[in-house]
């Protein structure tokens, strides 16, 4: 990170209610191991100078889907430009954090903070935005597909072997599922999380 | 379906609170379209005589992970054999339903019923089982990864082109994400679903 990213709170988030044991179980469920950590390090190098291109694809997708753009719009339906921009900068950093951060207690705490920022307890506050009150949990879960599938072409672009690309892709897929599962902990009153 | 599957309630489920418009939005989020429906029809033909082999892989995975096996075990930790068997038969039918059923109102209703059967409102009742009271939502979400990734080798086994295998795999991946997103609707008190 060379510049300060507005509202980026890695390392300063409150403690997640999720335990390291919970995390260990979720890692087992998505078969996430040391080889995936290694593959993600490589993916970080591959994606580093393509982050804006990835974000262009994702923002293009959001912009093309009214039910997704609504999360970045006022209740009246007006997209909030500054909010879109500020989230975008953090979204770019999220790509690199996914690849490079150790999945430790600090990471777990920030997972919860990211989840919270999608719910009415945390949304808009970081950016003093007047957008929709929350992102419906179902839409966060559904985004597992596009956030995973769209990354593959970018992983293929730096001359790595098919085996390396596949390892990076699988590790990315696992991490996205793991992170979204963690984010849902913040959703209001999920008693059976 | 050539035999009756115990507790299989397709077509007799109560109405899901999820609307067809909700479903349409989720389909858009996972980029699910007519080509995916076609690819899933083909996947149904490919998987039909491999269902038991797929289930062997999945049950092997569950059996190897205590936090997953716990859902099929008594609170004291004893796996419930009959319950495992009855769920397995329905799980096999779920593979074929994923490939062959139209994703219509009836399908949507049964999605909700499947979700409900993972929560304390519905779990165990169909089978009069004394297993754990619910499956934690995070584990249901995390299973998106293994339920998707493990299917690929089976899709490759019938001599289809790499393009056909890829199309079947992507359609399967999309459908699994879509269905898990729908299942979470049943979780107790998700106010921001």
Short mmCIF file of C-alpha atoms in Angstrom, two decimals:
data_model
loop_
_atom_site.label_atom_id
_atom_site.label_comp_id
_atom_site.label_asym_id
_atom_site.label_seq_id
_atom_site.Cartn_x
_atom_site.Cartn_y
_atom_site.Cartn_z
CA UNK A 1 0.00 0.00 0.00
CA UNK A 2 1.62 3.24 -1.09
CA UNK A 3 -1.17 5.68 -0.26
CA UNK A 4 -3.66 5.92 2.53
CA UNK A 5 -6.99 4.35 1.64
CA UNK A 6 -9.95 6.19 3.13
CA UNK A 7 -11.79 4.10 5.69
CA UNK A 8 -9.43 1.15 5.43
CA UNK A 9 -9.26 -0.18 8.95
CA UNK A 10 -7.01 -3.22 8.82
CA UNK A 11 -5.39 -3.71 12.20
CA UNK A 12 -7.72 -1.35 14.03
CA UNK A 13 -10.98 -3.30 13.88
CA UNK A 14 -12.79 -4.50 16.96
CA UNK A 15 -12.56 -8.12 17.95
CA UNK A 16 -14.57 -10.56 15.88
CA UNK A 17 -16.86 -12.88 17.83
CA UNK A 18 -15.59 -15.67 15.57
CA UNK A 19 -13.02 -17.88 17.23
CA UNK A 20 -9.80 -19.21 15.73
CA UNK A 21 -11.35 -22.67 16.11
CA UNK A 22 -14.34 -21.57 14.01
CA UNK A 23 -11.88 -20.34 11.42
CA UNK A 24 -9.95 -23.59 11.52
CA UNK A 25 -13.16 -25.54 10.85
CA UNK A 26 -14.13 -23.28 7.98
CA UNK A 27 -10.66 -23.65 6.51
CA UNK A 28 -11.13 -27.41 6.67
CA UNK A 29 -14.55 -27.15 4.99
CA UNK A 30 -13.09 -25.31 2.02
CA UNK A 31 -9.94 -27.49 2.01
CA UNK A 32 -7.72 -24.45 2.51
CA UNK A 33 -4.12 -25.38 3.28
CA UNK A 34 -0.50 -24.26 2.98
CA UNK A 35 -0.47 -24.88 -0.78
CA UNK A 36 -3.33 -22.43 -1.13
CA UNK A 37 -1.47 -19.82 0.89
CA UNK A 38 1.47 -20.26 -1.43
CA UNK A 39 -0.73 -20.05 -4.52
CA UNK A 40 -2.32 -16.86 -3.21
CA UNK A 41 1.10 -15.26 -2.70
CA UNK A 42 1.76 -15.91 -6.36
CA UNK A 43 -1.70 -14.61 -7.27
CA UNK A 44 -0.84 -11.40 -5.44
CA UNK A 45 2.14 -10.90 -7.70
CA UNK A 46 0.04 -11.72 -10.76
CA UNK A 47 -2.84 -9.43 -9.84
CA UNK A 48 -0.89 -6.52 -8.36
CA UNK A 49 -0.71 -4.44 -11.52
CA UNK A 50 -4.10 -5.64 -12.76
CA UNK A 51 -6.15 -4.55 -9.76
CA UNK A 52 -7.78 -1.65 -11.57
CA UNK A 53 -8.70 -3.90 -14.50
CA UNK A 54 -10.32 -6.42 -12.18
CA UNK A 55 -12.23 -3.60 -10.49
CA UNK A 56 -13.37 -2.32 -13.88
CA UNK A 57 -14.92 -5.74 -14.57
CA UNK A 58 -16.59 -5.91 -11.16
CA UNK A 59 -17.88 -2.35 -11.24
CA UNK A 60 -19.12 -2.89 -14.78
CA UNK A 61 -21.05 -5.89 -13.52
CA UNK A 62 -22.51 -3.98 -10.58
CA UNK A 63 -23.45 -1.07 -12.80
CA UNK A 64 -25.23 -3.42 -15.21
CA UNK A 65 -27.37 -4.94 -12.46
CA UNK A 66 -29.87 -2.54 -10.83
CA UNK A 67 -30.36 -4.80 -7.80
CA UNK A 68 -26.59 -4.58 -7.13
CA UNK A 69 -26.18 -0.91 -7.97
CA UNK A 70 -28.95 -0.22 -5.45
CA UNK A 71 -26.47 -0.92 -2.64
CA UNK A 72 -24.42 2.04 -3.85
CA UNK A 73 -27.42 4.29 -4.43
CA UNK A 74 -29.66 6.43 -2.31
CA UNK A 75 -33.02 4.93 -1.37
CA UNK A 76 -34.36 7.16 -4.17
CA UNK A 77 -32.16 5.34 -6.68
CA UNK A 78 -29.35 7.86 -7.25
CA UNK A 79 -25.87 6.25 -7.38
CA UNK A 80 -23.54 7.89 -4.86
CA UNK A 81 -20.34 8.60 -6.76
CA UNK A 82 -18.02 9.37 -3.88
CA UNK A 83 -19.18 6.27 -2.02
CA UNK A 84 -18.58 4.12 -5.10
CA UNK A 85 -15.06 5.53 -5.38
CA UNK A 86 -14.15 5.07 -1.74
CA UNK A 87 -15.44 1.50 -1.66
CA UNK A 88 -13.54 0.82 -4.87
CA UNK A 89 -10.21 1.76 -3.34
CA UNK A 90 -10.81 -0.60 -0.42
CA UNK A 91 -12.05 -3.31 -2.76
CA UNK A 92 -8.74 -3.09 -4.61
CA UNK A 93 -6.83 -3.45 -1.37
CA UNK A 94 -9.06 -6.41 -0.49
CA UNK A 95 -7.75 -8.23 -3.57
CA UNK A 96 -4.20 -7.84 -2.32
CA UNK A 97 -5.10 -8.60 1.30
CA UNK A 98 -6.80 -11.81 0.14
CA UNK A 99 -3.53 -12.85 -1.47
CA UNK A 100 -0.97 -11.55 0.98
CA UNK A 101 -2.27 -11.25 4.53
CA UNK A 102 -1.80 -14.11 6.94
CA UNK A 103 -5.21 -15.44 7.95
CA UNK A 104 -4.63 -14.76 11.63
CA UNK A 105 -6.56 -13.09 14.46
CA UNK A 106 -6.11 -9.62 12.97
CA UNK A 107 -7.37 -10.84 9.61
CA UNK A 108 -10.33 -12.51 11.29
CA UNK A 109 -11.18 -9.28 13.09
CA UNK A 110 -11.13 -7.34 9.84
CA UNK A 111 -13.28 -9.98 8.15
CA UNK A 112 -15.93 -9.23 10.73
CA UNK A 113 -15.54 -5.51 10.21
CA UNK A 114 -16.01 -5.98 6.45
CA UNK A 115 -19.11 -8.07 7.10
CA UNK A 116 -20.48 -5.44 9.47
CA UNK A 117 -20.04 -2.75 6.85
CA UNK A 118 -22.52 -4.62 4.66
CA UNK A 119 -25.19 -4.63 7.37
CA UNK A 120 -27.25 -1.78 8.76
CA UNK A 121 -24.98 -1.72 11.81
CA UNK A 122 -22.02 -0.57 9.78
CA UNK A 123 -22.96 0.39 6.25
CA UNK A 124 -22.39 3.97 5.08
CA UNK A 125 -20.82 5.06 8.37
CA UNK A 126 -17.21 4.75 7.30
CA UNK A 127 -17.91 7.05 4.35
CA UNK A 128 -20.73 9.18 5.78
CA UNK A 129 -22.73 8.04 2.76
CA UNK A 130 -26.48 8.20 2.26
CA UNK A 131 -26.76 4.96 0.28
CA UNK A 132 -29.04 1.98 0.97
CA UNK A 133 -29.10 0.91 4.62
CA UNK A 134 -27.61 -2.56 4.02
CA UNK A 135 -26.62 -5.08 1.41
CA UNK A 136 -28.98 -8.04 1.56
CA UNK A 137 -27.08 -11.09 2.69
CA UNK A 138 -28.29 -13.20 -0.23
CA UNK A 139 -26.62 -10.84 -2.67
CA UNK A 140 -23.32 -11.01 -0.78
CA UNK A 141 -23.45 -14.80 -0.97
CA UNK A 142 -24.41 -14.82 -4.66
CA UNK A 143 -21.40 -12.65 -5.49
CA UNK A 144 -19.19 -15.63 -4.70
CA UNK A 145 -19.72 -16.69 -8.28
CA UNK A 146 -18.75 -13.55 -10.22
CA UNK A 147 -15.98 -12.57 -7.80
CA UNK A 148 -14.46 -15.98 -8.35
CA UNK A 149 -15.10 -16.68 -12.03
CA UNK A 150 -14.04 -13.26 -13.33
CA UNK A 151 -10.59 -13.48 -11.76
CA UNK A 152 -9.44 -16.47 -13.78
CA UNK A 153 -8.56 -14.61 -17.02
CA UNK A 154 -6.40 -12.21 -15.01
CA UNK A 155 -4.56 -15.13 -13.42
CA UNK A 156 -3.83 -16.48 -16.91
CA UNK A 157 -2.23 -13.31 -18.19
CA UNK A 158 1.31 -13.54 -16.84
CA UNK A 159 2.63 -16.64 -18.51
CA UNK A 160 2.20 -19.14 -15.70
CA UNK A 161 1.67 -22.82 -16.39
CA UNK A 162 -1.89 -24.21 -16.48
CA UNK A 163 -1.11 -25.99 -13.20
CA UNK A 164 -0.04 -22.74 -11.53
CA UNK A 165 -3.10 -20.91 -12.84
CA UNK A 166 -5.35 -23.70 -11.61
CA UNK A 167 -3.72 -23.64 -8.16
CA UNK A 168 -4.14 -19.86 -7.93
CA UNK A 169 -7.75 -20.09 -9.07
CA UNK A 170 -8.67 -22.83 -6.61
CA UNK A 171 -7.01 -20.96 -3.75
CA UNK A 172 -8.86 -17.78 -4.70
CA UNK A 173 -12.17 -19.65 -4.92
CA UNK A 174 -11.63 -21.21 -1.50
CA UNK A 175 -10.69 -17.89 0.05
CA UNK A 176 -13.71 -16.08 -1.36
CA UNK A 177 -16.09 -18.73 -0.01
CA UNK A 178 -14.31 -18.66 3.35
CA UNK A 179 -14.47 -14.88 3.60
CA UNK A 180 -18.11 -14.60 2.59
CA UNK A 181 -19.02 -17.26 5.16
CA UNK A 182 -17.23 -15.11 7.75
CA UNK A 183 -18.93 -11.92 6.64
CA UNK A 184 -22.37 -13.39 7.22
CA UNK A 185 -21.61 -13.56 10.95
CA UNK A 186 -22.32 -9.83 11.13
CA UNK A 187 -25.84 -10.10 9.72
CA UNK A 188 -28.47 -9.11 12.15
CA UNK A 189 -29.72 -11.89 14.35
CA UNK A 190 -28.49 -14.96 12.58
CA UNK A 191 -29.06 -17.13 15.61
CA UNK A 192 -27.91 -20.28 13.90
CA UNK A 193 -24.79 -18.86 12.25
CA UNK B 1 -36.72 -41.48 -9.90
CA UNK B 2 -37.52 -45.17 -9.93
CA UNK B 3 -38.12 -45.70 -6.20
CA UNK B 4 -39.70 -43.63 -3.51
CA UNK B 5 -37.14 -41.62 -1.55
CA UNK B 6 -38.02 -41.29 2.12
CA UNK B 7 -38.81 -37.73 3.07
CA UNK B 8 -38.38 -36.35 -0.43
CA UNK B 9 -41.01 -33.65 -0.67
CA UNK B 10 -40.59 -32.09 -4.09
CA UNK B 11 -43.90 -30.65 -5.19
CA UNK B 12 -45.49 -30.82 -1.77
CA UNK B 13 -43.47 -28.15 0.06
CA UNK B 14 -45.07 -25.06 1.52
CA UNK B 15 -44.70 -21.78 -0.28
CA UNK B 16 -41.30 -20.11 -0.05
CA UNK B 17 -41.33 -16.48 1.11
CA UNK B 18 -38.82 -15.81 -1.68
CA UNK B 19 -40.38 -14.19 -4.73
CA UNK B 20 -39.77 -15.01 -8.37
CA UNK B 21 -38.29 -11.52 -8.65
CA UNK B 22 -35.80 -12.32 -5.86
CA UNK B 23 -34.91 -15.45 -7.78
CA UNK B 24 -34.50 -13.51 -11.00
CA UNK B 25 -32.07 -11.12 -9.29
CA UNK B 26 -30.06 -13.95 -7.80
CA UNK B 27 -29.90 -15.64 -11.20
CA UNK B 28 -28.52 -12.39 -12.60
CA UNK B 29 -25.95 -12.16 -9.78
CA UNK B 30 -24.57 -15.60 -10.61
CA UNK B 31 -24.91 -15.00 -14.38
CA UNK B 32 -27.23 -17.99 -14.74
CA UNK B 33 -28.83 -18.16 -18.18
CA UNK B 34 -30.30 -20.52 -20.79
CA UNK B 35 -26.84 -21.86 -21.70
CA UNK B 36 -26.39 -22.94 -18.11
CA UNK B 37 -29.76 -24.72 -18.14
CA UNK B 38 -28.65 -26.56 -21.24
CA UNK B 39 -25.26 -27.42 -19.73
CA UNK B 40 -26.97 -28.75 -16.60
CA UNK B 41 -29.21 -31.01 -18.69
CA UNK B 42 -26.06 -32.50 -20.16
CA UNK B 43 -24.50 -32.72 -16.68
CA UNK B 44 -27.55 -34.69 -15.58
CA UNK B 45 -26.85 -37.28 -18.27
CA UNK B 46 -23.17 -37.35 -17.32
CA UNK B 47 -23.76 -37.68 -13.59
CA UNK B 48 -26.78 -39.97 -13.61
CA UNK B 49 -24.89 -43.23 -13.27
CA UNK B 50 -22.16 -41.66 -11.11
CA UNK B 51 -24.41 -40.33 -8.35
CA UNK B 52 -23.33 -42.94 -5.83
CA UNK B 53 -19.67 -42.24 -6.59
CA UNK B 54 -20.17 -38.51 -6.04
CA UNK B 55 -21.95 -39.25 -2.78
CA UNK B 56 -19.09 -41.51 -1.71
CA UNK B 57 -16.72 -38.56 -2.13
CA UNK B 58 -18.98 -36.17 -0.25
CA UNK B 59 -19.74 -38.58 2.57
CA UNK B 60 -16.06 -39.43 2.84
CA UNK B 61 -15.37 -35.73 3.25
CA UNK B 62 -18.07 -35.28 5.88
CA UNK B 63 -16.86 -38.36 7.74
CA UNK B 64 -13.31 -37.01 7.77
CA UNK B 65 -14.36 -33.68 9.32
CA UNK B 66 -15.72 -33.91 12.87
CA UNK B 67 -17.35 -30.48 12.66
CA UNK B 68 -19.36 -31.67 9.63
CA UNK B 69 -20.11 -35.15 10.92
CA UNK B 70 -21.52 -33.47 14.03
CA UNK B 71 -24.59 -32.46 12.01
CA UNK B 72 -25.36 -36.13 11.47
CA UNK B 73 -24.58 -37.12 15.05
CA UNK B 74 -26.37 -37.00 18.36
CA UNK B 75 -25.45 -34.13 20.69
CA UNK B 76 -23.36 -36.79 22.46
CA UNK B 77 -21.35 -37.34 19.29
CA UNK B 78 -22.76 -40.65 18.01
CA UNK B 79 -23.30 -40.68 14.21
CA UNK B 80 -26.90 -41.60 13.39
CA UNK B 81 -26.66 -44.27 10.69
CA UNK B 82 -30.26 -44.29 9.52
CA UNK B 83 -30.33 -40.51 9.30
CA UNK B 84 -27.11 -40.50 7.27
CA UNK B 85 -28.64 -43.02 4.88
CA UNK B 86 -31.94 -41.22 4.42
CA UNK B 87 -30.25 -37.88 3.83
CA UNK B 88 -27.91 -39.57 1.36
CA UNK B 89 -30.77 -40.79 -0.81
CA UNK B 90 -32.22 -37.28 -0.98
CA UNK B 91 -28.78 -35.80 -1.60
CA UNK B 92 -28.44 -38.07 -4.62
CA UNK B 93 -31.79 -36.91 -5.93
CA UNK B 94 -30.69 -33.32 -5.32
CA UNK B 95 -27.84 -33.83 -7.79
CA UNK B 96 -30.32 -34.83 -10.48
CA UNK B 97 -32.83 -32.13 -9.52
CA UNK B 98 -30.08 -29.53 -9.78
CA UNK B 99 -29.48 -30.66 -13.35
CA UNK B 100 -32.99 -31.44 -14.55
CA UNK B 101 -35.67 -29.50 -12.72
CA UNK B 102 -36.89 -26.21 -14.13
CA UNK B 103 -36.06 -23.43 -11.69
CA UNK B 104 -39.69 -22.41 -11.28
CA UNK B 105 -42.03 -21.67 -8.38
CA UNK B 106 -42.17 -25.32 -7.33
CA UNK B 107 -38.38 -25.52 -7.35
CA UNK B 108 -38.16 -22.30 -5.34
CA UNK B 109 -40.58 -23.70 -2.77
CA UNK B 110 -38.49 -26.83 -2.39
CA UNK B 111 -35.32 -24.79 -2.06
CA UNK B 112 -36.85 -23.16 0.98
CA UNK B 113 -37.89 -26.53 2.36
CA UNK B 114 -34.31 -27.79 1.95
CA UNK B 115 -33.02 -24.70 3.72
CA UNK B 116 -35.53 -25.14 6.52
CA UNK B 117 -34.39 -28.72 7.05
CA UNK B 118 -30.93 -27.40 7.95
CA UNK B 119 -32.31 -25.12 10.66
CA UNK B 120 -33.80 -25.98 14.03
CA UNK B 121 -37.25 -25.37 12.56
CA UNK B 122 -36.98 -28.32 10.24
CA UNK B 123 -33.96 -30.46 10.97
CA UNK B 124 -34.46 -34.10 12.05
CA UNK B 125 -38.25 -33.93 11.75
CA UNK B 126 -38.50 -35.52 8.32
CA UNK B 127 -36.53 -38.50 9.57
CA UNK B 128 -37.54 -38.50 13.26
CA UNK B 129 -33.80 -38.33 13.96
CA UNK B 130 -32.09 -37.35 17.19
CA UNK B 131 -29.12 -35.62 15.55
CA UNK B 132 -27.81 -32.08 16.17
CA UNK B 133 -30.54 -29.45 16.28
CA UNK B 134 -29.32 -27.51 13.22
CA UNK B 135 -26.51 -27.12 10.73
CA UNK B 136 -24.72 -23.84 11.36
CA UNK B 137 -25.27 -21.54 8.42
CA UNK B 138 -21.55 -20.86 8.00
CA UNK B 139 -20.91 -24.52 7.32
CA UNK B 140 -23.66 -24.66 4.70
CA UNK B 141 -22.07 -21.68 2.94
CA UNK B 142 -18.56 -23.10 3.19
CA UNK B 143 -19.71 -26.32 1.51
CA UNK B 144 -20.10 -24.37 -1.72
CA UNK B 145 -16.44 -25.07 -2.33
CA UNK B 146 -16.24 -28.86 -1.95
CA UNK B 147 -19.68 -29.47 -3.48
CA UNK B 148 -18.51 -27.56 -6.54
CA UNK B 149 -14.88 -28.57 -6.89
CA UNK B 150 -15.37 -32.29 -6.34
CA UNK B 151 -17.87 -32.59 -9.18
CA UNK B 152 -15.48 -31.61 -11.93
CA UNK B 153 -13.67 -34.98 -12.28
CA UNK B 154 -17.04 -36.69 -12.68
CA UNK B 155 -18.03 -34.27 -15.43
CA UNK B 156 -14.80 -35.15 -17.25
CA UNK B 157 -15.41 -38.88 -17.29
CA UNK B 158 -17.74 -39.31 -20.24
CA UNK B 159 -15.65 -38.13 -23.14
CA UNK B 160 -17.02 -34.61 -23.55
CA UNK B 161 -14.92 -31.81 -24.98
CA UNK B 162 -13.07 -29.45 -22.60
CA UNK B 163 -15.55 -26.74 -23.62
CA UNK B 164 -18.52 -28.91 -22.71
CA UNK B 165 -16.94 -29.91 -19.39
CA UNK B 166 -16.19 -26.27 -18.62
CA UNK B 167 -19.77 -25.24 -19.46
CA UNK B 168 -21.18 -27.98 -17.23
CA UNK B 169 -18.81 -27.06 -14.42
CA UNK B 170 -19.62 -23.34 -14.55
CA UNK B 171 -23.35 -24.05 -14.62
CA UNK B 172 -23.01 -26.39 -11.65
CA UNK B 173 -20.97 -23.81 -9.74
CA UNK B 174 -23.55 -21.09 -10.42
CA UNK B 175 -26.42 -23.32 -9.38
CA UNK B 176 -24.77 -24.38 -6.13
CA UNK B 177 -24.13 -20.74 -5.16
CA UNK B 178 -27.68 -19.81 -6.13
CA UNK B 179 -29.20 -22.63 -4.11
CA UNK B 180 -27.12 -22.03 -1.00
CA UNK B 181 -28.06 -18.35 -1.12
CA UNK B 182 -31.70 -19.44 -1.23
CA UNK B 183 -31.30 -21.93 1.63
CA UNK B 184 -30.02 -19.23 3.96
CA UNK B 185 -33.44 -17.56 3.81
CA UNK B 186 -34.69 -20.18 6.24
CA UNK B 187 -32.13 -19.39 8.92
CA UNK B 188 -33.63 -18.05 12.06
CA UNK B 189 -34.06 -14.31 12.13
CA UNK B 190 -31.89 -13.17 9.29
CA UNK B 191 -33.51 -9.79 9.20
CA UNK B 192 -31.30 -8.50 6.43
CA UNK B 193 -31.51 -11.57 4.19
#
